[in-house]
Structures are given as C-alpha cells and as structure tokens.
Tab-separated table of C-alpha atoms in Angstrom:
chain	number	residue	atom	x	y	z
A	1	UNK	CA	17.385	7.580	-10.876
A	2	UNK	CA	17.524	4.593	-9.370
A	3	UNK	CA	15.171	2.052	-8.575
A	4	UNK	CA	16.137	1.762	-4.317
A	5	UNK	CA	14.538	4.246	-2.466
A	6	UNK	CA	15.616	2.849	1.043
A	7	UNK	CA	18.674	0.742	1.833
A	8	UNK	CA	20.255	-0.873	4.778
A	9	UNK	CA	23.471	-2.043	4.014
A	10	UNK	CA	24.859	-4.775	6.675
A	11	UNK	CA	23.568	-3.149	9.449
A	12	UNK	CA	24.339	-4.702	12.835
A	13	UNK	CA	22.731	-3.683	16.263
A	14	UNK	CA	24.742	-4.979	19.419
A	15	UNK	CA	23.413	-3.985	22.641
A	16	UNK	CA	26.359	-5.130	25.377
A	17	UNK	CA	26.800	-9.334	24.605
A	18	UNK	CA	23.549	-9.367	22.344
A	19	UNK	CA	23.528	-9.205	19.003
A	20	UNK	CA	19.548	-7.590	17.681
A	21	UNK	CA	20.659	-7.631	14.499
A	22	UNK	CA	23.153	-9.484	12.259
A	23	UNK	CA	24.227	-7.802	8.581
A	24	UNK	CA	21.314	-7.231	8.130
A	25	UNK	CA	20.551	-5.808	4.528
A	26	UNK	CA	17.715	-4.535	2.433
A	27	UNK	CA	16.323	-2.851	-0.565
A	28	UNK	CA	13.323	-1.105	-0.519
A	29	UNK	CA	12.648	-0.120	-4.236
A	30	UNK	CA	10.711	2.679	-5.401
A	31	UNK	CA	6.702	2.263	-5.162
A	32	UNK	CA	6.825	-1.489	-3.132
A	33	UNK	CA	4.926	-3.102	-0.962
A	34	UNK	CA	7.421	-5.008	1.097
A	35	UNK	CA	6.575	-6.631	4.105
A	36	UNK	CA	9.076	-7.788	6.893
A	37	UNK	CA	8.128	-10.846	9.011
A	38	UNK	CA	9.883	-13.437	11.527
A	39	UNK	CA	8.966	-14.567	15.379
A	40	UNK	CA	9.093	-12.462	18.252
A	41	UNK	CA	12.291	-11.448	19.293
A	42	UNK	CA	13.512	-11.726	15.298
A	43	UNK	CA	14.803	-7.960	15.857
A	44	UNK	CA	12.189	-6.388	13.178
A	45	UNK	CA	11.486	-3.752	15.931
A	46	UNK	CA	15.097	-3.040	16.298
A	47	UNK	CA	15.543	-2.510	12.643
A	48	UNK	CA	12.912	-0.438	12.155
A	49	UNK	CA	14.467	1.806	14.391
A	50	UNK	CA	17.610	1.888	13.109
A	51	UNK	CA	16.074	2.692	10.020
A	52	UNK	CA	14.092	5.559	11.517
A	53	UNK	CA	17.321	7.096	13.744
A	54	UNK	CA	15.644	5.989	17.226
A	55	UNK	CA	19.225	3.757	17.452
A	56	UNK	CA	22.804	4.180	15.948
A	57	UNK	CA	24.008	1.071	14.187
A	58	UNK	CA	27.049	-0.825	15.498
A	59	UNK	CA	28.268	-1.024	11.633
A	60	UNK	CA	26.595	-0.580	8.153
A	61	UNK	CA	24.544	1.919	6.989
A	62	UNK	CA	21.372	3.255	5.560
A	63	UNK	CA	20.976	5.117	2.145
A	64	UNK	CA	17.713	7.014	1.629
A	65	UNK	CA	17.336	7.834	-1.776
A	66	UNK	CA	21.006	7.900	-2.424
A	67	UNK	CA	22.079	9.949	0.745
A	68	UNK	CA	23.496	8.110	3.556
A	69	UNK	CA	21.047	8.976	6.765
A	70	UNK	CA	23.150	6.913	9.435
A	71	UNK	CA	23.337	9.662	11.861
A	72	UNK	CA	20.677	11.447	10.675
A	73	UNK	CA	18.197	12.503	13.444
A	74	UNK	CA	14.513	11.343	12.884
A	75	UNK	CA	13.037	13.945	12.206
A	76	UNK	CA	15.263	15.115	9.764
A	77	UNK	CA	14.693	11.757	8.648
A	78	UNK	CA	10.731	12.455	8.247
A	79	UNK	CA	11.734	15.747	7.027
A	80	UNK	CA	12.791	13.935	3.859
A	81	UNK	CA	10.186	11.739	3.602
A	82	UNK	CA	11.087	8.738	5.935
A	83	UNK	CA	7.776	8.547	8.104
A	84	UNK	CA	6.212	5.053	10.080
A	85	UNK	CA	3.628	4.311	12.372
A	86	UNK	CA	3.860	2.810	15.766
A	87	UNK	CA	2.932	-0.911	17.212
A	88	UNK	CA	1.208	1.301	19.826
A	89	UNK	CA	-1.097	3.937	19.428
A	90	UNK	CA	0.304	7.675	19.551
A	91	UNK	CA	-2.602	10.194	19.423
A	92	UNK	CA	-3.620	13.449	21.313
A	93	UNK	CA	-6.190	12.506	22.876
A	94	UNK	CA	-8.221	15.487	23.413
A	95	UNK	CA	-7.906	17.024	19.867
A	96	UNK	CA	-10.441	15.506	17.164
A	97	UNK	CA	-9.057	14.246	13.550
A	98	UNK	CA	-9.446	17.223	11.621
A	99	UNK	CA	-7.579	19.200	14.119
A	100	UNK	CA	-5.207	16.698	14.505
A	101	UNK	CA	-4.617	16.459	10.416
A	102	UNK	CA	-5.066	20.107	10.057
A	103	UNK	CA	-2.073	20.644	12.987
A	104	UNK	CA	0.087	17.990	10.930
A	105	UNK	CA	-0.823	19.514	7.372
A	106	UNK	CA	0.140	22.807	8.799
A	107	UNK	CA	3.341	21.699	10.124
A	108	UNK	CA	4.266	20.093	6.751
A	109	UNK	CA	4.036	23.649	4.948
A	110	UNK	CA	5.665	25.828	7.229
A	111	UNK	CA	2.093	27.094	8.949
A	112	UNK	CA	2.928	25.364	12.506
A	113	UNK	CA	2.586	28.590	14.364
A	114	UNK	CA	-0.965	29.925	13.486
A	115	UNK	CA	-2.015	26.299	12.658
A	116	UNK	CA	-5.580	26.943	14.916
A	117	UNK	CA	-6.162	29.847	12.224
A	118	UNK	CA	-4.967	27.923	9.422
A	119	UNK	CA	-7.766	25.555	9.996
A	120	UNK	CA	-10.635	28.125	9.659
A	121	UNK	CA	-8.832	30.373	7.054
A	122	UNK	CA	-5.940	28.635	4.891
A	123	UNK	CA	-8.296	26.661	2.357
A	124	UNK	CA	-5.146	24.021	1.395
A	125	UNK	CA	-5.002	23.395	4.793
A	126	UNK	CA	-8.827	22.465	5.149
A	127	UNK	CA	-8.831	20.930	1.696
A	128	UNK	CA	-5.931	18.703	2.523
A	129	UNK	CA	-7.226	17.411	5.932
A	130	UNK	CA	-10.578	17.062	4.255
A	131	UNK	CA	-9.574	14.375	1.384
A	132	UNK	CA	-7.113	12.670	4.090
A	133	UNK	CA	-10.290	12.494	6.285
A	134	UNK	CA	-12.326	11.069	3.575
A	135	UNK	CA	-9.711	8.682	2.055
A	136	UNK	CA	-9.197	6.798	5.617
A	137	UNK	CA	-13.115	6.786	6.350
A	138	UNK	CA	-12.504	9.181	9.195
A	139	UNK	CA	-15.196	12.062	7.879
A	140	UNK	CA	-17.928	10.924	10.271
A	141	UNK	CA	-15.687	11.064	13.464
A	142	UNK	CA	-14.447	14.095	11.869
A	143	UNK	CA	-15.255	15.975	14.618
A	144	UNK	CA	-15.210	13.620	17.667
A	145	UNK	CA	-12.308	13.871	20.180
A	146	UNK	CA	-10.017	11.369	19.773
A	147	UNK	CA	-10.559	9.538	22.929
A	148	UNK	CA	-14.077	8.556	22.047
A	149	UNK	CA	-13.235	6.822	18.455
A	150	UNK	CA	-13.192	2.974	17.810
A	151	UNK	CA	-9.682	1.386	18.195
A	152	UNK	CA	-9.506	0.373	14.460
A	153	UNK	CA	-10.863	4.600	13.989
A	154	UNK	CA	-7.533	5.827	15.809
A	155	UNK	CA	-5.506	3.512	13.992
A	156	UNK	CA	-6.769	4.717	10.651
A	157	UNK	CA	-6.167	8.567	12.063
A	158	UNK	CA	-2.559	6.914	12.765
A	159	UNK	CA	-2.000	6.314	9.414
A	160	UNK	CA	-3.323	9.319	8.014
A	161	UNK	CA	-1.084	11.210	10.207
A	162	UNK	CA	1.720	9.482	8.415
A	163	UNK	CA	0.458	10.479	4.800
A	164	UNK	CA	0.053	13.744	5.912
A	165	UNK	CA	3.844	14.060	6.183
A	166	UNK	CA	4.190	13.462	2.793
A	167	UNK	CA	6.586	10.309	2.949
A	168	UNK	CA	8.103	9.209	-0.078
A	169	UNK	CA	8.878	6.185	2.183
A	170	UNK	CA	6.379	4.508	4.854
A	171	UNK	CA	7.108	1.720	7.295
A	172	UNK	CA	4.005	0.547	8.692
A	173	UNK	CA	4.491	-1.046	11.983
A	174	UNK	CA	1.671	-3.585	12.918
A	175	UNK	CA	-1.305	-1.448	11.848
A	176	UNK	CA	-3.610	-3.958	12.686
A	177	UNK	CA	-2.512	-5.461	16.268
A	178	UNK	CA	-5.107	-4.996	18.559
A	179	UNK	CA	-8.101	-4.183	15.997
A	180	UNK	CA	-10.842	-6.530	16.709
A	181	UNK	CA	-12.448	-8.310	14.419
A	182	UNK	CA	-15.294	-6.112	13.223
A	183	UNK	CA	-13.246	-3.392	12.508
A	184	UNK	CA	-10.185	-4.538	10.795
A	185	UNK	CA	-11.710	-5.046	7.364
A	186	UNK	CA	-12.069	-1.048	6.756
A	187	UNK	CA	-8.530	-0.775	8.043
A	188	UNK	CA	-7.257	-3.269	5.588
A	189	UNK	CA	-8.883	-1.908	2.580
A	190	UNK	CA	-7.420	1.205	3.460
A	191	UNK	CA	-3.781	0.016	3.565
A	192	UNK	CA	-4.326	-1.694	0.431
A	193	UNK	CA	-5.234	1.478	-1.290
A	194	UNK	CA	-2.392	3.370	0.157
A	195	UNK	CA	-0.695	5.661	-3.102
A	196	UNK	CA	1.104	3.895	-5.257
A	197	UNK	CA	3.959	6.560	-5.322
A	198	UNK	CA	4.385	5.941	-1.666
A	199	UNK	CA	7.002	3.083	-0.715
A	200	UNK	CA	5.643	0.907	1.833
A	201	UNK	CA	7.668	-1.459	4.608
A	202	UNK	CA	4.645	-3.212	6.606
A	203	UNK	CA	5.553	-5.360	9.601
A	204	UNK	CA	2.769	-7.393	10.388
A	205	UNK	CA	1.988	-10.477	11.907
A	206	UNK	CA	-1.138	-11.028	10.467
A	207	UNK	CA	-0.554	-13.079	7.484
A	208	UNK	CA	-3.370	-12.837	5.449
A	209	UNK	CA	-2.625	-8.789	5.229
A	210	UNK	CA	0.742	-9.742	4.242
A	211	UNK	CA	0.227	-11.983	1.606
A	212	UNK	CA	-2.849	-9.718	0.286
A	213	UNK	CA	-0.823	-6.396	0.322
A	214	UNK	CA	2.960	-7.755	-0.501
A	215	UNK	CA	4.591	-7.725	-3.788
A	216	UNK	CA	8.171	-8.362	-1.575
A	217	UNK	CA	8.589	-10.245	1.748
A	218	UNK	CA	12.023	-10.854	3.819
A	219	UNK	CA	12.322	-12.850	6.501
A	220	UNK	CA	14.081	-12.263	9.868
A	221	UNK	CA	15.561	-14.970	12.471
A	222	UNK	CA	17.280	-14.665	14.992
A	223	UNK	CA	18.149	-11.197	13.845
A	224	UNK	CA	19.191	-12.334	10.450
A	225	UNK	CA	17.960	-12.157	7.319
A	226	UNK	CA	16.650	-15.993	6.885
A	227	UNK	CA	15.845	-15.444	3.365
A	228	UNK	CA	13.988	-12.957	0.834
A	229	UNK	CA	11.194	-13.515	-2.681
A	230	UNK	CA	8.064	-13.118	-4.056
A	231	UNK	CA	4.914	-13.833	-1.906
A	232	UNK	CA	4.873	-17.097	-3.523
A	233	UNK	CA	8.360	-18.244	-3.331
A	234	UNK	CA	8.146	-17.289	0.921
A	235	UNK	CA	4.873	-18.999	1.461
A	236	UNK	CA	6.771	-22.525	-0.128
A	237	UNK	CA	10.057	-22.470	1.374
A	238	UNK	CA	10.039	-25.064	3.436
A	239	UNK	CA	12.688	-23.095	6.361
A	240	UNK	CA	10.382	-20.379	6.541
A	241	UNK	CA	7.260	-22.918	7.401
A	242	UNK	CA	9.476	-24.730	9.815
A	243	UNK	CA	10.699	-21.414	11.442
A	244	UNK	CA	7.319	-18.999	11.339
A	245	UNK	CA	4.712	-20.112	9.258
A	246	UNK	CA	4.101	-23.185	10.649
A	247	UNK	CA	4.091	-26.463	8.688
A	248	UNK	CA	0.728	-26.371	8.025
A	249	UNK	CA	0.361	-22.807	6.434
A	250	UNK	CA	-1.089	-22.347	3.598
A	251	UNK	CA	-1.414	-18.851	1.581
A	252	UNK	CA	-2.371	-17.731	-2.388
C-alpha cells in the first residue's frame, strides 16, 4: 500500500489570462498533518477546490488513494473519504448538534430517509453522535439550536460534521478565522487531537496552530509551490520569511 493517500500531480488552474495555479504538486501521505500556507491571493483556496471537484483543472491531476478523481464529482469525492471544512461557516441553523450529527451519521450508513427516527431508535446512530458530541466539547450545547451557540461552538460542530463522514482524508480550511480570542484555545486542542488515522491538509493563517499541529508544511506564491520541509526547515528559510513570515518571525 502505499504511503500517499492524496496527490496532485502538476495541477494548473487558468481562469481566462490568469493563471491561480502553476504545476502545482503535492503529496499528502497517509496519517499527516500537513499544513498549506502563502499570502492572500497565493491560490490555496483555488487548490483546495480543485482537490475537492468544486473546479476542473486546466492540466494535471489528482490521485486519491491510487484512483485518479480528476472529474470526479464531490460528493463522490466525500463518498470515498475526501471531506473539508469551509473558511465560512455552513450550518443549519435551526437544527441543534445532535440532530445535526445524528442527520449526518445517518446519511453515512444508508439511514438518510428515516434519519428523525433513527435518532430516537437506531442506538449506533445515537451512540455515534454522542462520542462525536463529547470528543469536540459540544455535549452541553447538545441540545441548543444552532443559531444560539458561540462562534468557536459552531466551528467545532463544523468539524465534527466532517468526522462524521468518515474521511480517510480531511482538508481543514481556516478552522480558526474569526474565533475570538477566548474561545480558540478549546478549538485548537481539539484539532490537535484529531485521529491519527485521519490525513489532515490544514490551511491556516494562524501560525502558531501551524507550527503546533504540522509535521509537513508547503508553501504557495504566486500560485506556485515556493518551496516544501519540516516545520523547522520552513520557519528558517530565509524566502519564506521574506515572502510570508515576515523577517522577524520566529517559531519552535
């Protein structure tokens, strides 16, 4: 088996005269925590969606666990175990967490059509939505309509969501933009404790959660792969201060 659960081989993203992204290729390998970084306007977005089927590629091509998913729709694509989250939040408002889990859970084992029985009578169901509900600290809001929870709450539901689709492969987009303060320390535990069997791809612009959670970091440029390493070997090349980090940046 090998050790590359997600590939993009050379992929390039041309939308009329402008170039998003420019053969651009990388290896996600099984159980990493990679994290993607560069400016705005680097074209991380736009890869990310080309990895998830939202665009086609101009040329190249993506291999998920040795099939190649280039014109694979997405959610085929999260059918087999390709799931992220979004920059902004995507919730149903009116529906509290354990519905909302118990609806996903459902969904993920074929139950979709009786899934507001399922909750009261199909124990796996319950039992499911239960542990996801007390491994992202959402047991107290359990109940509470979505609407009413704590921005850093919904983004922890967000991500639950995601495990509950059973991804071999997760590309977390920006969990913590917009989380104030007080609440992004929960939220950041929680990512770090993510499964290990799970393959992560964060893209994040806060750098401390990068350099806490990643084992893997490549940097994008000007849609371009700028350069790829260890944690380490990123935060002390000196292109990647001058470009992003900022000359004076400093991370262990």
């Amino acid at each position: 088996m090998s050790d590359t659960v997600l590939s993009a081989q050379g992929l390039v993203m041309r939308f009329g005269g402008i170039v998003a992204t420019h053969d651009v290729t990388l290896d996600l390998r099984r159980g990493a925590r990679h994290a993607l970084i560069g400016p705005n306007g680097a074209g991380k977005t736009t890869l990310i969606n080309l990895l998830t089927g939202v665009l086609t590629p101009t040329a190249g091509r993506i291999v998920l666990e040795g099939e190649d998913i280039t014109g694979t729709a997405p959610h085929r694509r999260v059918a087999r175990g390709l799931v992220r989250t979004f920059q902004i939040n995507q919730l149903f408002d009116a529906m509290t967490p354990l519905e909302t889990l118990a609806l996903v859970v459902s969904q993920q084992r074929g139950l979709t059509r009786q899934w507001w029985r399922a909750l009261g009578s199909d124990r796996g169901v319950v039992e499911r939505a239960g542990q996801l509900l007390e491994q992202f600290r959402l047991a107290e809001v359990a109940l509470q309509p979505t609407r009413e929870l704590a921005y850093g709450k919904r983004r922890l539901l967000e991500i639950a969501i995601a495990l509950a689709c059973e991804p071999r492969v997760l590309l977390l987009d920006e969990p913590v933009a917009g989380v104030p303060a007080g609440e992004r320390e929960e939220l950041l535990q929680t990512v770090a404790a993510l499964p290990a069997d799970v393959s992560v791809l964060l893209i994040e612009h806060d750098m401390d959660l990068v350099f806490s959670f990643a084992d893997r970091m490549t940097v994008l440029v000007n849609g371009a792969v700028l350069t790829e390493g260890t944690p380490e070997a990123i935060a002390g090349d000196p292109r990647v201060k001058a470009v992003y980090l900022g000359e004076g940046a400093t991370h262990g």
